JSON list of C-alpha atoms and ligand atoms in Angstrom, two decimals:
[
{"chain": "A", "resi": 1, "resn": "MET", "atom": "CA", "xyz": [0.11, -0.02, 0.05]},
{"chain": "A", "resi": 2, "resn": "ASN", "atom": "CA", "xyz": [0.96, 3.77, -0.44]},
{"chain": "A", "resi": 3, "resn": "VAL", "atom": "CA", "xyz": [0.51, 5.98, 2.47]},
{"chain": "A", "resi": 4, "resn": "ILE", "atom": "CA", "xyz": [1.13, 9.73, 2.90]},
{"chain": "A", "resi": 5, "resn": "LEU", "atom": "CA", "xyz": [2.21, 11.12, 6.37]},
{"chain": "A", "resi": 6, "resn": "LEU", "atom": "CA", "xyz": [0.93, 14.70, 6.69]},
{"chain": "A", "resi": 7, "resn": "GLY", "atom": "CA", "xyz": [1.39, 17.24, 9.22]},
{"chain": "A", "resi": 8, "resn": "PRO", "atom": "CA", "xyz": [3.47, 20.36, 10.15]},
{"chain": "A", "resi": 9, "resn": "PRO", "atom": "CA", "xyz": [7.26, 20.43, 10.62]},
{"chain": "A", "resi": 10, "resn": "GLY", "atom": "CA", "xyz": [8.10, 18.63, 13.93]},
{"chain": "A", "resi": 11, "resn": "ALA", "atom": "CA", "xyz": [4.72, 16.71, 14.00]},
{"chain": "A", "resi": 12, "resn": "GLY", "atom": "CA", "xyz": [6.72, 13.47, 14.11]},
{"chain": "A", "resi": 13, "resn": "LYS", "atom": "CA", "xyz": [6.36, 12.16, 10.47]},
{"chain": "A", "resi": 14, "resn": "GLY", "atom": "CA", "xyz": [9.88, 10.88, 10.03]},
{"chain": "A", "resi": 15, "resn": "THR", "atom": "CA", "xyz": [9.85, 9.04, 13.36]},
{"chain": "A", "resi": 16, "resn": "GLN", "atom": "CA", "xyz": [6.33, 7.45, 12.83]},
{"chain": "A", "resi": 17, "resn": "ALA", "atom": "CA", "xyz": [7.28, 6.55, 9.26]},
{"chain": "A", "resi": 18, "resn": "GLN", "atom": "CA", "xyz": [10.16, 4.73, 10.72]},
{"chain": "A", "resi": 19, "resn": "PHE", "atom": "CA", "xyz": [8.04, 2.78, 12.95]},
{"chain": "A", "resi": 20, "resn": "ILE", "atom": "CA", "xyz": [5.49, 1.86, 10.04]},
{"chain": "A", "resi": 21, "resn": "THR", "atom": "CA", "xyz": [8.62, 0.72, 7.98]},
{"chain": "A", "resi": 22, "resn": "GLN", "atom": "CA", "xyz": [9.72, -1.45, 10.75]},
{"chain": "A", "resi": 23, "resn": "ARG", "atom": "CA", "xyz": [6.15, -2.97, 11.27]},
{"chain": "A", "resi": 24, "resn": "TYR", "atom": "CA", "xyz": [5.18, -3.35, 7.80]},
{"chain": "A", "resi": 25, "resn": "GLY", "atom": "CA", "xyz": [8.21, -3.33, 5.78]},
{"chain": "A", "resi": 26, "resn": "ILE", "atom": "CA", "xyz": [6.84, -0.44, 3.48]},
{"chain": "A", "resi": 27, "resn": "PRO", "atom": "CA", "xyz": [9.85, 1.80, 2.68]},
{"chain": "A", "resi": 28, "resn": "GLN", "atom": "CA", "xyz": [9.78, 5.43, 3.61]},
{"chain": "A", "resi": 29, "resn": "ILE", "atom": "CA", "xyz": [10.62, 8.26, 1.01]},
{"chain": "A", "resi": 30, "resn": "SER", "atom": "CA", "xyz": [11.35, 11.39, 2.66]},
{"chain": "A", "resi": 31, "resn": "THR", "atom": "CA", "xyz": [11.98, 14.34, 0.25]},
{"chain": "A", "resi": 32, "resn": "GLY", "atom": "CA", "xyz": [13.53, 16.41, 3.07]},
{"chain": "A", "resi": 33, "resn": "ASP", "atom": "CA", "xyz": [16.04, 13.51, 3.50]},
{"chain": "A", "resi": 34, "resn": "MET", "atom": "CA", "xyz": [16.89, 13.18, -0.16]},
{"chain": "A", "resi": 35, "resn": "LEU", "atom": "CA", "xyz": [17.44, 17.04, -0.32]},
{"chain": "A", "resi": 36, "resn": "ARG", "atom": "CA", "xyz": [19.72, 16.90, 2.82]},
{"chain": "A", "resi": 37, "resn": "SER", "atom": "CA", "xyz": [21.68, 14.27, 1.35]},
{"chain": "A", "resi": 38, "resn": "ALA", "atom": "CA", "xyz": [22.27, 16.15, -1.92]},
{"chain": "A", "resi": 39, "resn": "VAL", "atom": "CA", "xyz": [23.38, 19.40, 0.18]},
{"chain": "A", "resi": 40, "resn": "LYS", "atom": "CA", "xyz": [25.64, 17.19, 2.11]},
{"chain": "A", "resi": 41, "resn": "VAL", "atom": "CA", "xyz": [27.55, 15.87, -0.75]},
{"chain": "A", "resi": 42, "resn": "GLY", "atom": "CA", "xyz": [27.50, 19.25, -2.57]},
{"chain": "A", "resi": 43, "resn": "SER", "atom": "CA", "xyz": [25.75, 17.94, -5.87]},
{"chain": "A", "resi": 44, "resn": "ASP", "atom": "CA", "xyz": [24.33, 20.32, -8.41]},
{"chain": "A", "resi": 45, "resn": "LEU", "atom": "CA", "xyz": [20.95, 19.61, -6.82]},
{"chain": "A", "resi": 46, "resn": "GLY", "atom": "CA", "xyz": [22.31, 20.30, -3.29]},
{"chain": "A", "resi": 47, "resn": "LEU", "atom": "CA", "xyz": [23.64, 23.57, -4.40]},
{"chain": "A", "resi": 48, "resn": "LYS", "atom": "CA", "xyz": [20.35, 24.59, -5.95]},
{"chain": "A", "resi": 49, "resn": "VAL", "atom": "CA", "xyz": [18.35, 23.80, -2.86]},
{"chain": "A", "resi": 50, "resn": "LYS", "atom": "CA", "xyz": [20.70, 24.69, -0.09]},
{"chain": "A", "resi": 51, "resn": "ASP", "atom": "CA", "xyz": [19.60, 28.46, 0.53]},
{"chain": "A", "resi": 52, "resn": "ILE", "atom": "CA", "xyz": [15.96, 27.73, 0.13]},
{"chain": "A", "resi": 53, "resn": "MET", "atom": "CA", "xyz": [15.91, 24.96, 2.53]},
{"chain": "A", "resi": 54, "resn": "ALA", "atom": "CA", "xyz": [17.93, 27.05, 5.13]},
{"chain": "A", "resi": 55, "resn": "SER", "atom": "CA", "xyz": [15.40, 29.83, 4.83]},
{"chain": "A", "resi": 56, "resn": "GLY", "atom": "CA", "xyz": [12.45, 27.57, 5.46]},
{"chain": "A", "resi": 57, "resn": "GLY", "atom": "CA", "xyz": [10.87, 27.82, 2.13]},
{"chain": "A", "resi": 58, "resn": "LEU", "atom": "CA", "xyz": [9.77, 25.16, -0.32]},
{"chain": "A", "resi": 59, "resn": "VAL", "atom": "CA", "xyz": [12.01, 23.98, -3.19]},
{"chain": "A", "resi": 60, "resn": "SER", "atom": "CA", "xyz": [10.47, 24.06, -6.68]},
{"chain": "A", "resi": 61, "resn": "ASP", "atom": "CA", "xyz": [7.95, 21.38, -7.70]},
{"chain": "A", "resi": 62, "resn": "GLU", "atom": "CA", "xyz": [9.76, 20.52, -10.58]},
{"chain": "A", "resi": 63, "resn": "ILE", "atom": "CA", "xyz": [12.87, 19.41, -8.61]},
{"chain": "A", "resi": 64, "resn": "ILE", "atom": "CA", "xyz": [10.66, 17.49, -6.10]},
{"chain": "A", "resi": 65, "resn": "ASN", "atom": "CA", "xyz": [8.64, 15.96, -8.88]},
{"chain": "A", "resi": 66, "resn": "ASN", "atom": "CA", "xyz": [11.76, 14.39, -10.40]},
{"chain": "A", "resi": 67, "resn": "LEU", "atom": "CA", "xyz": [12.77, 12.94, -7.31]},
{"chain": "A", "resi": 68, "resn": "ILE", "atom": "CA", "xyz": [9.50, 11.39, -6.59]},
{"chain": "A", "resi": 69, "resn": "GLU", "atom": "CA", "xyz": [8.99, 10.03, -10.24]},
{"chain": "A", "resi": 70, "resn": "ASN", "atom": "CA", "xyz": [12.32, 8.39, -9.79]},
{"chain": "A", "resi": 71, "resn": "LYS", "atom": "CA", "xyz": [10.87, 6.36, -6.90]},
{"chain": "A", "resi": 72, "resn": "ILE", "atom": "CA", "xyz": [7.41, 5.57, -8.09]},
{"chain": "A", "resi": 73, "resn": "SER", "atom": "CA", "xyz": [8.83, 4.49, -11.40]},
{"chain": "A", "resi": 74, "resn": "ASN", "atom": "CA", "xyz": [10.97, 1.93, -9.58]},
{"chain": "A", "resi": 75, "resn": "PRO", "atom": "CA", "xyz": [9.21, -1.48, -9.76]},
{"chain": "A", "resi": 76, "resn": "GLU", "atom": "CA", "xyz": [10.88, -2.35, -6.20]},
{"chain": "A", "resi": 77, "resn": "TYR", "atom": "CA", "xyz": [8.61, 0.35, -4.69]},
{"chain": "A", "resi": 78, "resn": "LYS", "atom": "CA", "xyz": [5.29, -0.27, -6.62]},
{"chain": "A", "resi": 79, "resn": "ASN", "atom": "CA", "xyz": [2.47, 0.31, -4.19]},
{"chain": "A", "resi": 80, "resn": "ARG", "atom": "CA", "xyz": [4.70, 0.30, -1.36]},
{"chain": "A", "resi": 81, "resn": "ILE", "atom": "CA", "xyz": [5.75, 3.70, -0.23]},
{"chain": "A", "resi": 82, "resn": "ILE", "atom": "CA", "xyz": [5.25, 5.93, 2.76]},
{"chain": "A", "resi": 83, "resn": "PHE", "atom": "CA", "xyz": [5.57, 9.53, 1.55]},
{"chain": "A", "resi": 84, "resn": "ASP", "atom": "CA", "xyz": [7.15, 11.61, 4.32]},
{"chain": "A", "resi": 85, "resn": "GLY", "atom": "CA", "xyz": [7.08, 15.38, 3.51]},
{"chain": "A", "resi": 86, "resn": "PHE", "atom": "CA", "xyz": [5.35, 15.15, 0.30]},
{"chain": "A", "resi": 87, "resn": "PRO", "atom": "CA", "xyz": [3.13, 16.53, -1.23]},
{"chain": "A", "resi": 88, "resn": "ARG", "atom": "CA", "xyz": [3.76, 19.97, 0.28]},
{"chain": "A", "resi": 89, "resn": "ASN", "atom": "CA", "xyz": [1.07, 21.84, -1.78]},
{"chain": "A", "resi": 90, "resn": "LEU", "atom": "CA", "xyz": [-1.86, 21.43, -4.04]},
{"chain": "A", "resi": 91, "resn": "GLU", "atom": "CA", "xyz": [0.15, 21.20, -7.23]},
{"chain": "A", "resi": 92, "resn": "GLN", "atom": "CA", "xyz": [2.46, 18.27, -5.86]},
{"chain": "A", "resi": 93, "resn": "ALA", "atom": "CA", "xyz": [-0.72, 16.55, -4.67]},
{"chain": "A", "resi": 94, "resn": "LYS", "atom": "CA", "xyz": [-2.17, 16.74, -8.17]},
{"chain": "A", "resi": 95, "resn": "ILE", "atom": "CA", "xyz": [1.14, 15.58, -9.81]},
{"chain": "A", "resi": 96, "resn": "LEU", "atom": "CA", "xyz": [1.22, 12.73, -7.38]},
{"chain": "A", "resi": 97, "resn": "ASP", "atom": "CA", "xyz": [-2.20, 11.53, -8.51]},
{"chain": "A", "resi": 98, "resn": "ASN", "atom": "CA", "xyz": [-1.01, 11.74, -12.20]},
{"chain": "A", "resi": 99, "resn": "LEU", "atom": "CA", "xyz": [2.38, 9.76, -11.44]},
{"chain": "A", "resi": 100, "resn": "LEU", "atom": "CA", "xyz": [0.32, 7.23, -9.67]},
{"chain": "A", "resi": 101, "resn": "LYS", "atom": "CA", "xyz": [-1.95, 6.83, -12.53]},
{"chain": "A", "resi": 102, "resn": "LYS", "atom": "CA", "xyz": [0.78, 6.76, -15.02]},
{"chain": "A", "resi": 103, "resn": "TYR", "atom": "CA", "xyz": [2.60, 3.88, -13.17]},
{"chain": "A", "resi": 104, "resn": "ASN", "atom": "CA", "xyz": [-0.77, 2.10, -12.36]},
{"chain": "A", "resi": 105, "resn": "GLN", "atom": "CA", "xyz": [-0.70, 2.57, -8.59]},
{"chain": "A", "resi": 106, "resn": "GLN", "atom": "CA", "xyz": [-3.23, 3.94, -5.93]},
{"chain": "A", "resi": 107, "resn": "MET", "atom": "CA", "xyz": [-2.98, 5.89, -2.66]},
{"chain": "A", "resi": 108, "resn": "SER", "atom": "CA", "xyz": [-4.54, 4.05, 0.14]},
{"chain": "A", "resi": 109, "resn": "LEU", "atom": "CA", "xyz": [-4.41, 6.59, 3.06]},
{"chain": "A", "resi": 110, "resn": "ALA", "atom": "CA", "xyz": [-3.42, 10.03, 4.00]},
{"chain": "A", "resi": 111, "resn": "LEU", "atom": "CA", "xyz": [-2.54, 10.27, 7.71]},
{"chain": "A", "resi": 112, "resn": "ASN", "atom": "CA", "xyz": [-2.64, 13.72, 9.26]},
{"chain": "A", "resi": 113, "resn": "LEU", "atom": "CA", "xyz": [-0.58, 14.19, 12.47]},
{"chain": "A", "resi": 114, "resn": "LYS", "atom": "CA", "xyz": [-2.25, 16.94, 14.40]},
{"chain": "A", "resi": 115, "resn": "VAL", "atom": "CA", "xyz": [0.03, 18.90, 16.86]},
{"chain": "A", "resi": 116, "resn": "ASP", "atom": "CA", "xyz": [-0.27, 22.29, 18.64]},
{"chain": "A", "resi": 117, "resn": "ASN", "atom": "CA", "xyz": [2.10, 24.89, 17.54]},
{"chain": "A", "resi": 118, "resn": "GLN", "atom": "CA", "xyz": [3.96, 25.47, 20.96]},
{"chain": "A", "resi": 119, "resn": "ILE", "atom": "CA", "xyz": [4.67, 21.80, 21.06]},
{"chain": "A", "resi": 120, "resn": "LEU", "atom": "CA", "xyz": [6.01, 21.79, 17.50]},
{"chain": "A", "resi": 121, "resn": "VAL", "atom": "CA", "xyz": [8.60, 24.58, 18.40]},
{"chain": "A", "resi": 122, "resn": "LYS", "atom": "CA", "xyz": [9.86, 22.53, 21.32]},
{"chain": "A", "resi": 123, "resn": "ARG", "atom": "CA", "xyz": [9.95, 19.27, 19.24]},
{"chain": "A", "resi": 124, "resn": "ILE", "atom": "CA", "xyz": [11.98, 21.01, 16.40]},
{"chain": "A", "resi": 125, "resn": "THR", "atom": "CA", "xyz": [14.48, 23.04, 18.68]},
{"chain": "A", "resi": 126, "resn": "GLY", "atom": "CA", "xyz": [15.12, 19.91, 20.72]},
{"chain": "A", "resi": 127, "resn": "ARG", "atom": "CA", "xyz": [15.52, 17.64, 17.64]},
{"chain": "A", "resi": 128, "resn": "VAL", "atom": "CA", "xyz": [18.85, 15.80, 17.25]},
{"chain": "A", "resi": 129, "resn": "THR", "atom": "CA", "xyz": [19.76, 12.88, 15.00]},
{"chain": "A", "resi": 130, "resn": "CYS", "atom": "CA", "xyz": [22.33, 10.27, 15.69]},
{"chain": "A", "resi": 131, "resn": "SER", "atom": "CA", "xyz": [24.72, 10.41, 12.72]},
{"chain": "A", "resi": 132, "resn": "ALA", "atom": "CA", "xyz": [25.31, 6.71, 12.89]},
{"chain": "A", "resi": 133, "resn": "CYS", "atom": "CA", "xyz": [21.91, 5.00, 13.12]},
{"chain": "A", "resi": 134, "resn": "ASN", "atom": "CA", "xyz": [19.98, 7.99, 11.80]},
{"chain": "A", "resi": 135, "resn": "LYS", "atom": "CA", "xyz": [17.55, 7.72, 15.12]},
{"chain": "A", "resi": 136, "resn": "THR", "atom": "CA", "xyz": [15.92, 10.81, 16.19]},
{"chain": "A", "resi": 137, "resn": "PHE", "atom": "CA", "xyz": [15.85, 12.12, 19.75]},
{"chain": "A", "resi": 138, "resn": "ASN", "atom": "CA", "xyz": [14.66, 15.16, 21.51]},
{"chain": "A", "resi": 139, "resn": "THR", "atom": "CA", "xyz": [16.62, 16.92, 24.14]},
{"chain": "A", "resi": 140, "resn": "PHE", "atom": "CA", "xyz": [13.33, 17.90, 25.92]},
{"chain": "A", "resi": 141, "resn": "PHE", "atom": "CA", "xyz": [11.21, 14.77, 25.63]},
{"chain": "A", "resi": 142, "resn": "ASP", "atom": "CA", "xyz": [13.57, 11.87, 24.70]},
{"chain": "A", "resi": 143, "resn": "PRO", "atom": "CA", "xyz": [16.97, 12.80, 25.81]},
{"chain": "A", "resi": 144, "resn": "PRO", "atom": "CA", "xyz": [19.65, 11.27, 23.60]},
{"chain": "A", "resi": 145, "resn": "LYS", "atom": "CA", "xyz": [21.55, 9.36, 26.29]},
{"chain": "A", "resi": 146, "resn": "ASN", "atom": "CA", "xyz": [19.22, 6.71, 25.15]},
{"chain": "A", "resi": 147, "resn": "CYS", "atom": "CA", "xyz": [21.02, 6.24, 21.90]},
{"chain": "A", "resi": 148, "resn": "GLU", "atom": "CA", "xyz": [24.36, 6.15, 23.54]},
{"chain": "A", "resi": 149, "resn": "LEU", "atom": "CA", "xyz": [23.27, 3.41, 26.06]},
{"chain": "A", "resi": 150, "resn": "LYS", "atom": "CA", "xyz": [20.87, 1.35, 24.10]},
{"chain": "A", "resi": 151, "resn": "GLU", "atom": "CA", "xyz": [20.90, 1.81, 20.47]},
{"chain": "A", "resi": 152, "resn": "CYS", "atom": "CA", "xyz": [24.32, 1.99, 18.41]},
{"chain": "A", "resi": 153, "resn": "GLY", "atom": "CA", "xyz": [26.77, 3.29, 20.99]},
{"chain": "A", "resi": 154, "resn": "GLN", "atom": "CA", "xyz": [27.50, 6.58, 18.86]},
{"chain": "A", "resi": 155, "resn": "ARG", "atom": "CA", "xyz": [27.71, 9.81, 20.62]},
{"chain": "A", "resi": 156, "resn": "LYS", "atom": "CA", "xyz": [27.74, 12.06, 17.40]},
{"chain": "A", "resi": 157, "resn": "LEU", "atom": "CA", "xyz": [24.45, 13.65, 17.46]},
{"chain": "A", "resi": 158, "resn": "ILE", "atom": "CA", "xyz": [23.53, 16.36, 14.82]},
{"chain": "A", "resi": 159, "resn": "THR", "atom": "CA", "xyz": [21.03, 19.13, 14.64]},
{"chain": "A", "resi": 160, "resn": "ARG", "atom": "CA", "xyz": [19.48, 20.01, 11.21]},
{"chain": "A", "resi": 161, "resn": "SER", "atom": "CA", "xyz": [20.62, 23.41, 10.07]},
{"chain": "A", "resi": 162, "resn": "ASP", "atom": "CA", "xyz": [16.98, 24.47, 9.66]},
{"chain": "A", "resi": 163, "resn": "ASP", "atom": "CA", "xyz": [15.96, 23.43, 13.16]},
{"chain": "A", "resi": 164, "resn": "ASN", "atom": "CA", "xyz": [16.45, 26.87, 14.74]},
{"chain": "A", "resi": 165, "resn": "GLU", "atom": "CA", "xyz": [13.87, 29.20, 15.95]},
{"chain": "A", "resi": 166, "resn": "GLU", "atom": "CA", "xyz": [14.06, 31.69, 13.18]},
{"chain": "A", "resi": 167, "resn": "THR", "atom": "CA", "xyz": [13.54, 29.27, 10.29]},
{"chain": "A", "resi": 168, "resn": "ILE", "atom": "CA", "xyz": [10.86, 27.45, 12.35]},
{"chain": "A", "resi": 169, "resn": "VAL", "atom": "CA", "xyz": [8.51, 30.48, 12.19]},
{"chain": "A", "resi": 170, "resn": "LYS", "atom": "CA", "xyz": [8.96, 30.52, 8.48]},
{"chain": "A", "resi": 171, "resn": "ARG", "atom": "CA", "xyz": [8.51, 26.74, 8.04]},
{"chain": "A", "resi": 172, "resn": "LEU", "atom": "CA", "xyz": [5.22, 26.76, 10.14]},
{"chain": "A", "resi": 173, "resn": "LYS", "atom": "CA", "xyz": [3.98, 29.67, 7.94]},
{"chain": "A", "resi": 174, "resn": "THR", "atom": "CA", "xyz": [5.00, 27.97, 4.83]},
{"chain": "A", "resi": 175, "resn": "TYR", "atom": "CA", "xyz": [3.02, 24.98, 6.06]},
{"chain": "A", "resi": 176, "resn": "ASP", "atom": "CA", "xyz": [-0.11, 27.11, 6.88]},
{"chain": "A", "resi": 177, "resn": "GLU", "atom": "CA", "xyz": [-0.08, 28.70, 3.58]},
{"chain": "A", "resi": 178, "resn": "LYS", "atom": "CA", "xyz": [0.81, 25.94, 1.31]},
{"chain": "A", "resi": 179, "resn": "THR", "atom": "CA", "xyz": [0.64, 22.59, 2.90]},
{"chain": "A", "resi": 180, "resn": "PHE", "atom": "CA", "xyz": [-2.59, 22.94, 4.94]},
{"chain": "A", "resi": 181, "resn": "PRO", "atom": "CA", "xyz": [-4.87, 22.98, 1.84]},
{"chain": "A", "resi": 182, "resn": "VAL", "atom": "CA", "xyz": [-3.61, 19.63, 1.06]},
{"chain": "A", "resi": 183, "resn": "LEU", "atom": "CA", "xyz": [-5.47, 18.17, 4.00]},
{"chain": "A", "resi": 184, "resn": "ASP", "atom": "CA", "xyz": [-8.80, 19.16, 2.40]},
{"chain": "A", "resi": 185, "resn": "TYR", "atom": "CA", "xyz": [-7.79, 17.48, -1.01]},
{"chain": "A", "resi": 186, "resn": "TYR", "atom": "CA", "xyz": [-7.37, 14.11, 0.70]},
{"chain": "A", "resi": 187, "resn": "LEU", "atom": "CA", "xyz": [-10.42, 14.50, 2.84]},
{"chain": "A", "resi": 188, "resn": "LYS", "atom": "CA", "xyz": [-12.49, 15.23, -0.22]},
{"chain": "A", "resi": 189, "resn": "LYS", "atom": "CA", "xyz": [-11.01, 11.84, -1.61]},
{"chain": "A", "resi": 190, "resn": "GLY", "atom": "CA", "xyz": [-12.09, 9.95, 1.46]},
{"chain": "A", "resi": 191, "resn": "ILE", "atom": "CA", "xyz": [-8.84, 8.81, 2.36]},
{"chain": "A", "resi": 192, "resn": "MET", "atom": "CA", "xyz": [-7.60, 11.24, 5.01]},
{"chain": "A", "resi": 193, "resn": "LYS", "atom": "CA", "xyz": [-7.53, 10.19, 8.61]},
{"chain": "A", "resi": 194, "resn": "ASN", "atom": "CA", "xyz": [-6.57, 12.68, 11.59]},
{"chain": "A", "resi": 195, "resn": "ILE", "atom": "CA", "xyz": [-4.27, 11.22, 14.29]},
{"chain": "A", "resi": 196, "resn": "ASP", "atom": "CA", "xyz": [-3.63, 12.81, 17.68]},
{"chain": "A", "resi": 197, "resn": "GLY", "atom": "CA", "xyz": [-0.03, 13.81, 17.37]},
{"chain": "A", "resi": 198, "resn": "MET", "atom": "CA", "xyz": [0.25, 15.18, 20.89]},
{"chain": "A", "resi": 199, "resn": "GLN", "atom": "CA", "xyz": [0.28, 11.68, 22.58]},
{"chain": "A", "resi": 200, "resn": "GLU", "atom": "CA", "xyz": [3.30, 9.84, 23.72]},
{"chain": "A", "resi": 201, "resn": "ILE", "atom": "CA", "xyz": [5.37, 8.36, 20.64]},
{"chain": "A", "resi": 202, "resn": "ASN", "atom": "CA", "xyz": [4.09, 4.67, 20.96]},
{"chain": "A", "resi": 203, "resn": "ALA", "atom": "CA", "xyz": [0.52, 5.66, 21.57]},
{"chain": "A", "resi": 204, "resn": "ILE", "atom": "CA", "xyz": [0.82, 7.60, 18.24]},
{"chain": "A", "resi": 205, "resn": "SER", "atom": "CA", "xyz": [2.09, 4.70, 16.42]},
{"chain": "A", "resi": 206, "resn": "ASP", "atom": "CA", "xyz": [-0.60, 2.56, 18.04]},
{"chain": "A", "resi": 207, "resn": "GLN", "atom": "CA", "xyz": [-3.24, 4.62, 16.40]},
{"chain": "A", "resi": 208, "resn": "LEU", "atom": "CA", "xyz": [-1.47, 4.58, 12.90]},
{"chain": "A", "resi": 209, "resn": "PHE", "atom": "CA", "xyz": [-1.06, 0.84, 13.16]},
{"chain": "A", "resi": 210, "resn": "THR", "atom": "CA", "xyz": [-4.88, 0.35, 13.79]},
{"chain": "A", "resi": 211, "resn": "ILE", "atom": "CA", "xyz": [-5.76, 2.46, 10.93]},
{"chain": "A", "resi": 212, "resn": "ILE", "atom": "CA", "xyz": [-3.24, 0.87, 8.51]},
{"chain": "A", "resi": 213, "resn": "ALA", "atom": "CA", "xyz": [-4.30, -2.60, 9.68]},
{"chain": "A", "resi": 214, "resn": "ALA", "atom": "CA", "xyz": [-7.94, -1.92, 8.94]},
{"chain": "A", "resi": 215, "resn": "VAL", "atom": "CA", "xyz": [-7.25, -0.71, 5.43]},
{"chain": "A", "resi": 216, "resn": "ARG", "atom": "CA", "xyz": [-4.80, -3.67, 4.78]},
{"chain": "A", "resi": 217, "resn": "SER", "atom": "CA", "xyz": [-7.30, -6.21, 5.58]},
{"chain": "B", "resi": 1, "resn": "AMP", "atom": "P1", "xyz": [11.60, 18.05, 5.87]},
{"chain": "B", "resi": 1, "resn": "AMP", "atom": "O1", "xyz": [12.62, 17.31, 6.20]},
{"chain": "B", "resi": 1, "resn": "AMP", "atom": "O2", "xyz": [10.35, 17.31, 5.27]},
{"chain": "B", "resi": 1, "resn": "AMP", "atom": "O3", "xyz": [11.08, 19.03, 6.99]},
{"chain": "B", "resi": 1, "resn": "AMP", "atom": "O4", "xyz": [11.98, 19.14, 4.71]},
{"chain": "B", "resi": 1, "resn": "AMP", "atom": "C1", "xyz": [12.94, 19.95, 4.86]},
{"chain": "B", "resi": 1, "resn": "AMP", "atom": "C2", "xyz": [13.11, 21.12, 3.88]},
{"chain": "B", "resi": 1, "resn": "AMP", "atom": "O5", "xyz": [13.20, 20.55, 2.59]},
{"chain": "B", "resi": 1, "resn": "AMP", "atom": "C3", "xyz": [11.80, 21.92, 3.72]},
{"chain": "B", "resi": 1, "resn": "AMP", "atom": "O6", "xyz": [11.63, 23.00, 4.61]},
{"chain": "B", "resi": 1, "resn": "AMP", "atom": "C4", "xyz": [11.74, 22.36, 2.22]},
{"chain": "B", "resi": 1, "resn": "AMP", "atom": "O7", "xyz": [12.65, 23.52, 2.19]},
{"chain": "B", "resi": 1, "resn": "AMP", "atom": "C5", "xyz": [12.45, 21.07, 1.59]},
{"chain": "B", "resi": 1, "resn": "AMP", "atom": "N1", "xyz": [11.34, 20.12, 1.16]},
{"chain": "B", "resi": 1, "resn": "AMP", "atom": "C6", "xyz": [11.08, 18.99, 1.60]},
{"chain": "B", "resi": 1, "resn": "AMP", "atom": "N2", "xyz": [10.24, 18.34, 0.95]},
{"chain": "B", "resi": 1, "resn": "AMP", "atom": "C7", "xyz": [9.72, 19.32, 0.08]},
{"chain": "B", "resi": 1, "resn": "AMP", "atom": "C8", "xyz": [8.70, 19.26, -0.79]},
{"chain": "B", "resi": 1, "resn": "AMP", "atom": "N3", "xyz": [7.82, 18.10, -0.96]},
{"chain": "B", "resi": 1, "resn": "AMP", "atom": "N4", "xyz": [8.29, 20.31, -1.52]},
{"chain": "B", "resi": 1, "resn": "AMP", "atom": "C9", "xyz": [9.30, 21.50, -1.47]},
{"chain": "B", "resi": 1, "resn": "AMP", "atom": "N5", "xyz": [10.11, 21.51, -0.62]},
{"chain": "B", "resi": 1, "resn": "AMP", "atom": "C10", "xyz": [10.42, 20.40, 0.10]}
]
């Protein structure tokens, strides 16, 4: 099945996508991760998107659509993608529909993680990722000592360059203006479900698993 994870920056899309991947073996496709990798290696794409990402704006639909078509067209991913961070505006949602049609696939669910703004700011400013196992922690809610003790033994934790208070305000504004209308698009298609994203991490996954299990059966 194909699933979209929707929700503002910091809602927990990446974290929950990893849980869904672990449980159901459906790969996560994160446009943000793909772009960050390009910036890290300094590719042409990376150079093109670096500044706009740092400012909290959206990179062009053309760039994103190429990245997405690359994945959707790959038989390995046929009808088995968790879309994380895409679509980010109505144009991308419509293009996704066209690509799914072109490659004979369907969207099963759009899951919307709902979280209040004050919590989002804490989740974003506290977010750190282990450079070795890619697990995400939060210095307020899930201190990274867990990783050092239990996960991969690494201590190199990195903070995303756009996870600062100044950029967050812009990212939340971009979400309200550009991404929020996408919810209505999937609501009208009858495949959107709201999830209470304010709960504890495992309680959120339980809600997601229940919905996914019902649709898969
Ligand atoms: P994320 O990791 O999803 O929060 O994305 C980080 C940044 O990458 C965003 O603030 C945007 O600048 C860019 N980005 C990620 N996905 C998209 C997308 N679907 N459309 C446009 N820009 C995106």
